Short mmCIF file of C-alpha atoms in Angstrom, two decimals:
data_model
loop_
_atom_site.label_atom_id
_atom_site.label_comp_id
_atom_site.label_asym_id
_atom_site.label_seq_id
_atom_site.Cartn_x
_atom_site.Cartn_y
_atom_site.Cartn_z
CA UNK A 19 0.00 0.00 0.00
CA UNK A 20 3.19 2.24 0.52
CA UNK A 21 4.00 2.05 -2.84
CA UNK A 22 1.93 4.37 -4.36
CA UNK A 23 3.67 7.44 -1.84
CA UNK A 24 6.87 6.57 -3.77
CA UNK A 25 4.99 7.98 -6.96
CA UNK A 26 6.05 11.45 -7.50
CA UNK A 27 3.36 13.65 -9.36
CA UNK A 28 5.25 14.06 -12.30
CA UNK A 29 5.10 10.63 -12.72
CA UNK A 30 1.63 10.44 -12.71
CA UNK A 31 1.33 13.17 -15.12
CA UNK A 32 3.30 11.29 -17.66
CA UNK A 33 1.17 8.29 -16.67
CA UNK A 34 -1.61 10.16 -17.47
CA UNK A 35 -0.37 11.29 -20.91
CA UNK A 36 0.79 8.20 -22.00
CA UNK A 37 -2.51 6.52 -21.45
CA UNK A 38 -4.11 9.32 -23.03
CA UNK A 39 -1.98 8.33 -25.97
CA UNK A 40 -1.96 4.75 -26.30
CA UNK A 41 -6.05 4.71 -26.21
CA UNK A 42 -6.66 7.50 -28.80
CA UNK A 43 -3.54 6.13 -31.57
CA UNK A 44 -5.72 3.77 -33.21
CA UNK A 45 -9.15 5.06 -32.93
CA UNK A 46 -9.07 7.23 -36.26
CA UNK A 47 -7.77 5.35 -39.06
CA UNK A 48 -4.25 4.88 -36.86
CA UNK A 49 -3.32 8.14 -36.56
CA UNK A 50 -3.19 8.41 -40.29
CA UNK A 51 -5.17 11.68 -40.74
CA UNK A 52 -4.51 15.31 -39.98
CA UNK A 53 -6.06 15.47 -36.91
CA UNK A 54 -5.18 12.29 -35.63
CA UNK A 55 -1.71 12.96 -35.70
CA UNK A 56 -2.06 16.54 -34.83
CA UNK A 57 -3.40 15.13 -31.28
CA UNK A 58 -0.94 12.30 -30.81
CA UNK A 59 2.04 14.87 -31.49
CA UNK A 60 0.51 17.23 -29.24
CA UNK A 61 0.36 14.18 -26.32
CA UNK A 62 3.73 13.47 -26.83
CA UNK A 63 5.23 17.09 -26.68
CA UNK A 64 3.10 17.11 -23.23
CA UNK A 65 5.03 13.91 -21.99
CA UNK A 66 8.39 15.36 -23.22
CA UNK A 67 7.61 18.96 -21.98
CA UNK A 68 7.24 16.83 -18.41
CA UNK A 69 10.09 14.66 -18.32
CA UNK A 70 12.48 17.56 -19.66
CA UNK A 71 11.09 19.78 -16.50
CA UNK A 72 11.29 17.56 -13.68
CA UNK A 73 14.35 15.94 -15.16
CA UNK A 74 12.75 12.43 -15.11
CA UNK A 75 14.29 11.84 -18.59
CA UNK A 76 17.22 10.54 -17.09
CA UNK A 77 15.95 7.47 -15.31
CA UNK A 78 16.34 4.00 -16.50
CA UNK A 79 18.00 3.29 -20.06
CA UNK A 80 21.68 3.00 -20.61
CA UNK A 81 24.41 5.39 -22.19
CA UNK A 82 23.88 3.65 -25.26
CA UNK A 83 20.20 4.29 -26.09
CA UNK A 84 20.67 8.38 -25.39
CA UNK A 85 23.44 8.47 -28.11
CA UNK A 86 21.57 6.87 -30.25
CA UNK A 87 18.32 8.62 -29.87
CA UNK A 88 20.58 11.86 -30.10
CA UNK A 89 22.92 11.23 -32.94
CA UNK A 90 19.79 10.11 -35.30
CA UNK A 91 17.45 13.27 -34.61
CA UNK A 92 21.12 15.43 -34.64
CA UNK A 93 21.67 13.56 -38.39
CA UNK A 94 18.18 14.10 -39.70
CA UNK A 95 18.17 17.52 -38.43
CA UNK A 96 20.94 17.97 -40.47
CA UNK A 97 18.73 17.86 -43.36
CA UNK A 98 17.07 21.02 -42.66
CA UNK A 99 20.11 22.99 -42.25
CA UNK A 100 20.71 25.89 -44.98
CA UNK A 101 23.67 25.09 -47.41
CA UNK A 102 25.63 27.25 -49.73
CA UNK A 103 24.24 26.97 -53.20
CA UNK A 104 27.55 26.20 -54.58
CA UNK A 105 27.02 23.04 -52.13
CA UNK A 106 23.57 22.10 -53.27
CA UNK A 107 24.52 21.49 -57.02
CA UNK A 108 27.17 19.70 -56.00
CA UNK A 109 24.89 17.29 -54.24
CA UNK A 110 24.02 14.17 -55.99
CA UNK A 111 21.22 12.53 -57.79
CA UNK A 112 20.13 16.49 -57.73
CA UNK A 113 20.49 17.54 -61.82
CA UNK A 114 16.58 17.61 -62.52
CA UNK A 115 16.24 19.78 -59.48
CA UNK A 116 19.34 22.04 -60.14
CA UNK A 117 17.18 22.50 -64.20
CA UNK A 118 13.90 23.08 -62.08
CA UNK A 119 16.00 25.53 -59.82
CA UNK A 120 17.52 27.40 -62.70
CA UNK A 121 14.16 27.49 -64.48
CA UNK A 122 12.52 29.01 -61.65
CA UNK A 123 15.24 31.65 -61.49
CA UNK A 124 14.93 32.86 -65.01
CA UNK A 125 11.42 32.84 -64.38
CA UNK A 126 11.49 35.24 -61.33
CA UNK A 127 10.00 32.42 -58.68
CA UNK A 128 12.97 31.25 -57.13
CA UNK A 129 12.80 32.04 -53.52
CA UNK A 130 13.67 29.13 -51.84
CA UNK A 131 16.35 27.75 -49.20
CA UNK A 132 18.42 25.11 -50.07
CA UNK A 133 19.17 22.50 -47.40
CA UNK A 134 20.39 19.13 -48.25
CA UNK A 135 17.04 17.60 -47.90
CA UNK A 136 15.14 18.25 -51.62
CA UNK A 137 11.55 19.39 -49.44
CA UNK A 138 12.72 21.12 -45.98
CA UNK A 139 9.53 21.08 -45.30
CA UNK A 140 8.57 17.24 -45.21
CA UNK A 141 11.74 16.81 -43.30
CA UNK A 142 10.34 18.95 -40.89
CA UNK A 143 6.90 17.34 -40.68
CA UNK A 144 9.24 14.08 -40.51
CA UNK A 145 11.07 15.13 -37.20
CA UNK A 146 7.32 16.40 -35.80
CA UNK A 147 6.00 12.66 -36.13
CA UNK A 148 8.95 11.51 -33.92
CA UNK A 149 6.80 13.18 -31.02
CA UNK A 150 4.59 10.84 -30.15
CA UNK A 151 7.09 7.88 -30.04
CA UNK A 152 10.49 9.42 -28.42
CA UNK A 153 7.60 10.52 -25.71
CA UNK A 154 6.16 7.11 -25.42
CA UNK A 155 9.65 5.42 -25.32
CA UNK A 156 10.98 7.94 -22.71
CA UNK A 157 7.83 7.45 -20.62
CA UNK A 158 7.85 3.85 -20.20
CA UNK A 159 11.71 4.75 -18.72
CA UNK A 160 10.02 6.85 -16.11
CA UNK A 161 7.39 4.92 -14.91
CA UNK A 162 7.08 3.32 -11.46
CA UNK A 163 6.77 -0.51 -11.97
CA UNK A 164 3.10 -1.19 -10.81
CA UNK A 165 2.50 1.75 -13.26
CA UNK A 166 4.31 0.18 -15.85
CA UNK A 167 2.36 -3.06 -15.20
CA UNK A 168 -1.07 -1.00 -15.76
CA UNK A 169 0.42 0.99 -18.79
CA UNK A 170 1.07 -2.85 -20.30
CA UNK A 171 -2.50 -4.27 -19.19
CA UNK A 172 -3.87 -1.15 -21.09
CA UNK A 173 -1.65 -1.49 -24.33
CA UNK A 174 -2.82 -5.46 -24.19
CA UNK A 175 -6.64 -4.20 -23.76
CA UNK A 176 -6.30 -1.39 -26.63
CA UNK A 177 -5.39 -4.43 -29.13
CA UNK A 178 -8.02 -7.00 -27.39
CA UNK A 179 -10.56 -3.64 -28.71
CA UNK A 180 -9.26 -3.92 -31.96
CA UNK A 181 -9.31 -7.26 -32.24
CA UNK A 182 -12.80 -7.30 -31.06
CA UNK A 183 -13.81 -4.63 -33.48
CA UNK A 184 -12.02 -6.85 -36.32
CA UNK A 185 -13.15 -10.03 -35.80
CA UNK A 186 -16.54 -8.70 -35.43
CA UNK A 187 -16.20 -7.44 -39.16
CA UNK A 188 -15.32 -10.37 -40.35
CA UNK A 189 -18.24 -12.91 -38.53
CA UNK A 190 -20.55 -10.50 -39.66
CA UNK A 191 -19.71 -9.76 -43.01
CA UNK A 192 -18.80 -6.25 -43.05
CA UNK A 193 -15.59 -6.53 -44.68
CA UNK A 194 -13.88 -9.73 -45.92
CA UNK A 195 -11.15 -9.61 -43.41
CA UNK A 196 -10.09 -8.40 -39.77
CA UNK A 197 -8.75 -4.92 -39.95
CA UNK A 198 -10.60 -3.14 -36.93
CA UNK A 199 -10.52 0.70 -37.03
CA UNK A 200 -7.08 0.67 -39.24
CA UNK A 201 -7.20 1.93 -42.79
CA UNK A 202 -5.26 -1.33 -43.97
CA UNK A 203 -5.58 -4.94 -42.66
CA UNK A 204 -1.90 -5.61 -42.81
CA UNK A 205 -0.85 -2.76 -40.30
CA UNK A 206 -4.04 -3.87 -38.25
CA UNK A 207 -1.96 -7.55 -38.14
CA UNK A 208 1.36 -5.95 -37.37
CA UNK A 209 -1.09 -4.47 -34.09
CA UNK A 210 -1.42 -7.94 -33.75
CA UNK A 211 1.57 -9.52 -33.92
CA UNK A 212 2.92 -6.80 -31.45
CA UNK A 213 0.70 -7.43 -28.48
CA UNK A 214 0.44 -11.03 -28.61
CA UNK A 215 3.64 -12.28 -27.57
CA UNK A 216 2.87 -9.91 -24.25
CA UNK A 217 -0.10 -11.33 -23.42
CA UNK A 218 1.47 -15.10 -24.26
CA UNK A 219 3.97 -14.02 -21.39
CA UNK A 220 1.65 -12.99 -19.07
CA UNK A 221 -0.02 -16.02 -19.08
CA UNK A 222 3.13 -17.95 -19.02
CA UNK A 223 3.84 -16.02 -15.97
CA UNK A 224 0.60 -16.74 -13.99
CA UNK A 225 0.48 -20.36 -14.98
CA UNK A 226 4.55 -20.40 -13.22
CA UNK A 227 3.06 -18.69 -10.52
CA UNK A 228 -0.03 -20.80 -9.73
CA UNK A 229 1.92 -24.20 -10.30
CA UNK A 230 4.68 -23.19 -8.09
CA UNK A 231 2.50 -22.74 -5.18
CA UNK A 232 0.61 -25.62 -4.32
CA UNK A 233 0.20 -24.74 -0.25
CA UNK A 234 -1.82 -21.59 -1.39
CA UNK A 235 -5.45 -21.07 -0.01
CA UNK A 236 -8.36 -21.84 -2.39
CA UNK A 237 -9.08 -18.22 -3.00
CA UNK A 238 -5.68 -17.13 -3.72
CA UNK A 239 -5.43 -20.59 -6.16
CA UNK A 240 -8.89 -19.25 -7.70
CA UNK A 241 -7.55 -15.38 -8.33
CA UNK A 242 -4.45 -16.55 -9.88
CA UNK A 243 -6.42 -19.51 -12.01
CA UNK A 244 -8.52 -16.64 -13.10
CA UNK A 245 -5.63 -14.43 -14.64
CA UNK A 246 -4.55 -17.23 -16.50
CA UNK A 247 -7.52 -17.82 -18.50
CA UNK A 248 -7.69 -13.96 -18.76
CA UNK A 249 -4.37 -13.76 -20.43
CA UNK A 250 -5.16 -17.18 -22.31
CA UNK A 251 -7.98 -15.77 -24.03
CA UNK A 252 -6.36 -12.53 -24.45
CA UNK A 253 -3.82 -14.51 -26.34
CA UNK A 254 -6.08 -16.60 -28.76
CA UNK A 255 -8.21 -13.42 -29.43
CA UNK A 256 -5.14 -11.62 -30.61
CA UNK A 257 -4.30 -14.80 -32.38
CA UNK A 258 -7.48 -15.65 -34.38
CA UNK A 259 -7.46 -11.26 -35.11
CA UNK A 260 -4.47 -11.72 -36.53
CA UNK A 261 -5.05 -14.93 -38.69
CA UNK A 262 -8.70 -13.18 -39.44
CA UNK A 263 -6.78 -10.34 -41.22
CA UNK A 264 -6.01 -12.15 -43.79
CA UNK A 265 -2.59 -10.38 -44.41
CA UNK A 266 -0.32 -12.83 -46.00
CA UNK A 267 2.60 -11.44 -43.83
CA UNK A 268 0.76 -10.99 -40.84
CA UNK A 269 -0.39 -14.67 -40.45
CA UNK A 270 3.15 -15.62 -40.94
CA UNK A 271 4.34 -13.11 -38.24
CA UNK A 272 1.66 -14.97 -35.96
CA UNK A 273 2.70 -18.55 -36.35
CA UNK A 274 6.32 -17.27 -35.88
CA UNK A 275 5.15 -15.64 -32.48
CA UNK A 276 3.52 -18.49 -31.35
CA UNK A 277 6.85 -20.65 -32.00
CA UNK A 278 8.86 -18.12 -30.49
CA UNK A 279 6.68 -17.47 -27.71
CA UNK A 280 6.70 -21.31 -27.00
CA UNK A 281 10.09 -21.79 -27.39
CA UNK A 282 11.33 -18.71 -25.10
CA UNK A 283 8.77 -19.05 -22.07
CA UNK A 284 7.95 -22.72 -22.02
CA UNK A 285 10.72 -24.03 -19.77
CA UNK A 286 9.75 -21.03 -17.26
CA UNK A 287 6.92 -21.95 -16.39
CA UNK A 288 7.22 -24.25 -13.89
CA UNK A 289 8.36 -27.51 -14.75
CA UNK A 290 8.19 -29.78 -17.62
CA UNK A 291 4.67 -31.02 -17.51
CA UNK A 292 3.63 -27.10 -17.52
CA UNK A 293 5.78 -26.81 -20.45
CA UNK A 294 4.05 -29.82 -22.18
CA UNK A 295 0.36 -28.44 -21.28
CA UNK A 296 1.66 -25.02 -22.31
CA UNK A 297 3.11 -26.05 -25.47
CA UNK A 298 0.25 -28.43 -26.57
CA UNK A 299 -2.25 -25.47 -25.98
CA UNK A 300 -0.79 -23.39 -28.35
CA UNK A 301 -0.38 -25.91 -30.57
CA UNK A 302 -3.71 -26.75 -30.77
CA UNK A 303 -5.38 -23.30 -31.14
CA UNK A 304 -2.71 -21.86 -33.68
CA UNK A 305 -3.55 -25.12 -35.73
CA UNK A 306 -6.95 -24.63 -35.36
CA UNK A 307 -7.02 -20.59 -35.62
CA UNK A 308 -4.52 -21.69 -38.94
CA UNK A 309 -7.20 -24.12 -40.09
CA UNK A 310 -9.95 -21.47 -40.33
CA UNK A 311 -8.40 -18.68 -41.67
CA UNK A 312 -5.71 -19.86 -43.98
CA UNK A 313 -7.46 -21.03 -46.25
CA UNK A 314 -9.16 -17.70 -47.65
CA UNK A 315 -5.00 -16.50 -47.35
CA UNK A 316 -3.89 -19.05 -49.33
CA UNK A 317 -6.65 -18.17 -51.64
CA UNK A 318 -5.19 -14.93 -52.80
CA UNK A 319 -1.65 -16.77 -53.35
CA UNK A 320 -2.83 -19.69 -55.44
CA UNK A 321 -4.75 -16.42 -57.57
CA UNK A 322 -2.11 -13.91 -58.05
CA UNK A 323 1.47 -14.95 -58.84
CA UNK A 324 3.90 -13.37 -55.92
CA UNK A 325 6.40 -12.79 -58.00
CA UNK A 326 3.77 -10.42 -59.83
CA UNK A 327 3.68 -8.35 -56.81
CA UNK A 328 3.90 -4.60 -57.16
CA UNK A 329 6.01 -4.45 -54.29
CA UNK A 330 9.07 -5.70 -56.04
CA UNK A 331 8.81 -3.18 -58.68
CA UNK A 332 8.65 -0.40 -56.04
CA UNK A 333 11.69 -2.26 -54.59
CA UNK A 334 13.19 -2.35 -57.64
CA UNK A 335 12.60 1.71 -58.53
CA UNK A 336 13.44 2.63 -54.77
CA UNK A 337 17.02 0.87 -55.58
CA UNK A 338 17.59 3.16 -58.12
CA UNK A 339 16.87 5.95 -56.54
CA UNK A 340 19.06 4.77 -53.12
CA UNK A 341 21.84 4.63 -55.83
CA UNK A 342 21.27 8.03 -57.70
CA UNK A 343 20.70 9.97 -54.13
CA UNK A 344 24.03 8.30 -52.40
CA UNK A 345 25.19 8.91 -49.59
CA UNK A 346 22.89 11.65 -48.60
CA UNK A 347 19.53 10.90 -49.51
CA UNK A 348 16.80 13.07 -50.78
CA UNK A 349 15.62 14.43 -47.18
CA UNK A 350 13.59 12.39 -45.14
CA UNK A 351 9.89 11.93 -45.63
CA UNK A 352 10.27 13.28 -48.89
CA UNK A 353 10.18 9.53 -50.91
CA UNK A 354 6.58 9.85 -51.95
CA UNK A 355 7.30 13.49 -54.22
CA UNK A 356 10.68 12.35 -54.83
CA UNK A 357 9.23 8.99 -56.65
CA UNK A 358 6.93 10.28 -58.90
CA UNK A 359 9.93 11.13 -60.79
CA UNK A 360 11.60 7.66 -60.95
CA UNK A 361 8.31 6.02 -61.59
CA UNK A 362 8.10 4.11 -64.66
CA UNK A 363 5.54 4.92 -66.87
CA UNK A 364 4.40 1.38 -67.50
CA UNK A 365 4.03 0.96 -63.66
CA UNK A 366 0.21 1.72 -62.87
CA UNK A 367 -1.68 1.58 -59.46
CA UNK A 368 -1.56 5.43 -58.72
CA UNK A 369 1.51 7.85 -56.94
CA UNK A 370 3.23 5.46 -54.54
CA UNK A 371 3.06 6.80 -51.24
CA UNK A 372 5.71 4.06 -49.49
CA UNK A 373 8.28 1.78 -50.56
CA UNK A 374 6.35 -0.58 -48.77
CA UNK A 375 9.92 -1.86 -47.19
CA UNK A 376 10.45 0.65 -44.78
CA UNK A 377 14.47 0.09 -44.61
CA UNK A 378 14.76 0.66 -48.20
CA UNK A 379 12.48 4.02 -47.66
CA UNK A 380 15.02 5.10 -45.40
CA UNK A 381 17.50 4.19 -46.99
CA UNK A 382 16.53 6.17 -49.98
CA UNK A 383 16.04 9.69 -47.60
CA UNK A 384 18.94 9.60 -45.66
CA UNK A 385 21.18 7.15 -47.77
CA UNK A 386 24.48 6.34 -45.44
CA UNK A 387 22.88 8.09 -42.39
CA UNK A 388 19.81 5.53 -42.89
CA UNK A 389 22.36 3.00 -42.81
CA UNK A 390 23.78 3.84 -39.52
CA UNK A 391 20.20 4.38 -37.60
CA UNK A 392 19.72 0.67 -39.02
CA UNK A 393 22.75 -0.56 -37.79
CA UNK A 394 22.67 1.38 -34.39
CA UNK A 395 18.66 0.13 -33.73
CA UNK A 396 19.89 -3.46 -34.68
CA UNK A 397 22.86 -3.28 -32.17
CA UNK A 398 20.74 -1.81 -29.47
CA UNK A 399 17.89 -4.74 -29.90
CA UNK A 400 20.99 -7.16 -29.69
CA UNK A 401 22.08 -5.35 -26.63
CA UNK A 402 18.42 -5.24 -25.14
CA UNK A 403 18.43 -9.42 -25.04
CA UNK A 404 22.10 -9.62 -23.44
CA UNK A 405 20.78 -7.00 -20.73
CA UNK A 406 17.89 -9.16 -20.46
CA UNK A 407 20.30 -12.58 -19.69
CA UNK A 408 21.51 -11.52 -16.39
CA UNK A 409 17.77 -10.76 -14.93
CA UNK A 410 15.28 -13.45 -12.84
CA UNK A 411 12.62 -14.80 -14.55
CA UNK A 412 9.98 -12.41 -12.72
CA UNK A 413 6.94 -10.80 -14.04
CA UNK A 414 8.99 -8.04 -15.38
CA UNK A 415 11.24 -9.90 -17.62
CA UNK A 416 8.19 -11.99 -19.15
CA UNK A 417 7.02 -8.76 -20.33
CA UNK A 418 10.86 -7.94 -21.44
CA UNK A 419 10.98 -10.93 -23.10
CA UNK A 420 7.64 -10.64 -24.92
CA UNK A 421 8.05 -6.96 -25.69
CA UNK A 422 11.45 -8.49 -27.92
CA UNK A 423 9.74 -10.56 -29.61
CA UNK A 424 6.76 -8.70 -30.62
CA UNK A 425 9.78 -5.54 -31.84
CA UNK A 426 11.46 -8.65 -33.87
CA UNK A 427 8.33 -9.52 -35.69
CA UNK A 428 7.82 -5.70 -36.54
CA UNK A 429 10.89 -5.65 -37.78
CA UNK A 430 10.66 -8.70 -39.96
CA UNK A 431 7.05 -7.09 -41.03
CA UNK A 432 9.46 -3.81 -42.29
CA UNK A 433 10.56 -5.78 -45.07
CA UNK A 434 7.39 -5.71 -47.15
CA UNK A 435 5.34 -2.97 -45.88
CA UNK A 436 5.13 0.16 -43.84
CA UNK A 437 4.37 0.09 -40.60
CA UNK A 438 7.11 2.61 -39.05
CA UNK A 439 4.76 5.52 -41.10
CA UNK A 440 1.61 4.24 -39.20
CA UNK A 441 1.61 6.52 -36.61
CA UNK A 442 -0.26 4.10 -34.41
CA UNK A 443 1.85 1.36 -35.35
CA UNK A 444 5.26 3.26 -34.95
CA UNK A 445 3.89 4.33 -31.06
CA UNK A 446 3.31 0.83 -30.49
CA UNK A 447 6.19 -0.34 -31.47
CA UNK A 448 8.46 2.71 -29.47
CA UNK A 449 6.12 1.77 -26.49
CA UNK A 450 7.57 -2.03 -26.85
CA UNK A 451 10.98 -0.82 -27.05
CA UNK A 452 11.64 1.46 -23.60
CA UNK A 453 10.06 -1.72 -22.09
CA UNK A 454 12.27 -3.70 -23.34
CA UNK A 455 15.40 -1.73 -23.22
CA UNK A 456 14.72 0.16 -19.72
CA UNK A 457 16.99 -0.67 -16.97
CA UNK A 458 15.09 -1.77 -13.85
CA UNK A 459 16.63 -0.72 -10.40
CA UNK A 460 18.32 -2.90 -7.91
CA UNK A 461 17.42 -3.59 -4.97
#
């Protein structure tokens, strides 16, 4: 009962704001309007403008994490920076711009600044989305731990809404598959695939719990019985959501959480016939969950040929134009107006928005720099699981563990789609990542 005096009000401020966030992200089309976004970003600039005043920033992730989070917004923000002309033309990949420039000069138009991204101002709209994750991520660093556990219960009721709301639409023929309030069903299964290794570990942890203590009182047996088939059905609803979607990547992201999920929590549990009963379970319902809804997946293989895909043709454009931009990029979030010129004119479908591969999008806006936030986030994840080695298998590294797992299937999801420019989706998955790279205190 003490602990809650520990809580300072800051604390509960950012608690506050963070909840506010992770319960309004979704609820209009992901974030993925005007407004939407305009609300998350001001959320997050209230967490930040917290944690900056009270200094709570500095709790709770190691040296490592603060350079990178500072070198990568000092990089991009190099972008922005005005440049010497001279500079500019010498930039390359830039020729059609420097004719455009030229043009507009002879014309009497030319009143711009020249930075080294191509549009300033997307870059600068780029660097404004960051808000609402670098204040989620910093959050979860600042966070008592009972508050953390209730800011994880929420995230894990947010996507049993959403899965709710999907699986609804599909049962009752509203839309052929599960895609909740998103705009697209395969960032609605990246949702998915994200909270359900979390809730897998929670009820890994409560089944541990309540067959390690066998000289427990009936009542006590029957609360922690009850939180087991909470999280259990937590964990097939987020399960049959994500099959339901009928995303070709997302059900494969699902069947490779529940094998991962199996493989990293069974043996904690509490001994092997746990394990068994834990590893039969999910066994059973992914096969059956995998039996329903894969067949209308494998539908839409067997009649379009993959290899027919228009993402490889954006792939291959978006190589070209990594190569013609190198090492610098055109600017970040400036890929959608910087493709139209690349396009080929035989590919049809509309402007292309995203490379739908969300390395190679970076890679194309901040070439080498891209390269190094890749390689820095990759080392850090790395870093998050040897961190996680040396700690107890208690409730908070189950939700460690899980929060890994869900960031590796995210990341795997990066290579054919989008999800890091789903504002929703890029919150959950910064949310995922302070709780799995924050340092817990000693004791």
């Amino acid at each position: 009962m003490n602990q809650t005096t520990n809580i300072s009000f800051p604390q509960w401020l950012v608690f506050g704001l963070a909840c506010l966030l992770l319960v309004f992200a979704p609820l209009i089309r992901a974030g993925n309007t005007g407004f939407a976004l305009l609300v998350m970003q001001l959320l997050g600039l209230g967490i930040l403008l917290v944690l900056g005043w009270w200094g709570l920033y500095r709790h709770r992730f190691p040296t490592a994490v603060w350079w990178f989070l500072i070198g990568s917004i000092g990089l991009v923000g190099l972008y922005l920076v005005p440049i010497p002309e001279s500079l500019w033309r010498a930039l390359p990949g830039r020729a059609l711009y420097v004719d455009v420039y030229d043009w507009l000069g002879e014309s009497g138009q030319r009143d711009l600044y020249l930075a080294v991204s191509l549009i300033p101002a997307n870059t600068a709209y780029s660097l404004m989305a960051l808000l609402p994750p670098l204040g989620i991520f910093l959050a979860v660093g600042c966070l008592d731990k009972r508050q953390l556990v209730s800011v994880v219960y929420l995230f894990l009721g947010v996507a049993a809404l959403q899965a709710g709301i999907g699986l609804t639409q599909y049962s009752a023929g509203f839309s052929d598959s599960a895609s909740g309030s998103y705009p697209n069903r395969d960032h609605f299964s990246a949702f998915m695939a994200m909270a359900f290794p979390l809730a897998f570990g929670l009820a890994a942890y409560h089944v541990g719990r309540h067959t390690g203590h066998h000289d427990e009182d009936t009542g006590v047996l029957e609360h922690k019985l009850n939180r087991v088939l909470v999280f259990a059905s937590l964990t097939l609803l987020l399960l049959l959501a994500g099959i339901f979607s009928r995303s070709r990547a997302g059900v494969a992201l699902m069947l490779l959480g529940i094998l991962l999920s199996s493989l990293m929590f069974a043996r904690h549990i509490g001994g092997k016939r746990s394990a068994s009963l834990m590893a039969t379970l999910s066994t059973i319902g992914g096969g059956i969950a995998a039996s329903i809804g894969l067949i209308p997946v494998l539908n839409r293989f067997m009649q379009a040929n993959p290899a027919d895909d228009l993402r490889w043709y954006l792939f291959d454009t978006s190589f070209r134009g990594i190569q013609q931009f190198f090492p610098f990029g055109s600017g970040p979030g400036t890929f959608a107006d910087i493709y139209r010129a690349l396009q080929p004119l035989g590919q049809t479908g509309g402007f292309v928005n995203n490379a739908h591969n969300d390395y190679l999008e970076l890679l194309f806006d901040t070439g080498l720099v891209g390269g190094v936030i890749i390689v820095g986030m990759l080392l850090l994840y790395l870093y998050g699981w040897w961190q996680l080695r040396q700690q107890a298998w208690e409730q908070t590294r189950f939700l460690k563990a899980g929060a890994g797992i869900g960031m590796l299937l995210v990341l795997l999801h990066a290579y054919v789609d989008f999800n890091f420019h789903i504002p929703a989706n890029a919150l959950f998955f910064a949310f995922l990542a302070g709780l799995f790279l924050r340092v817990e205190r000693k004791r």
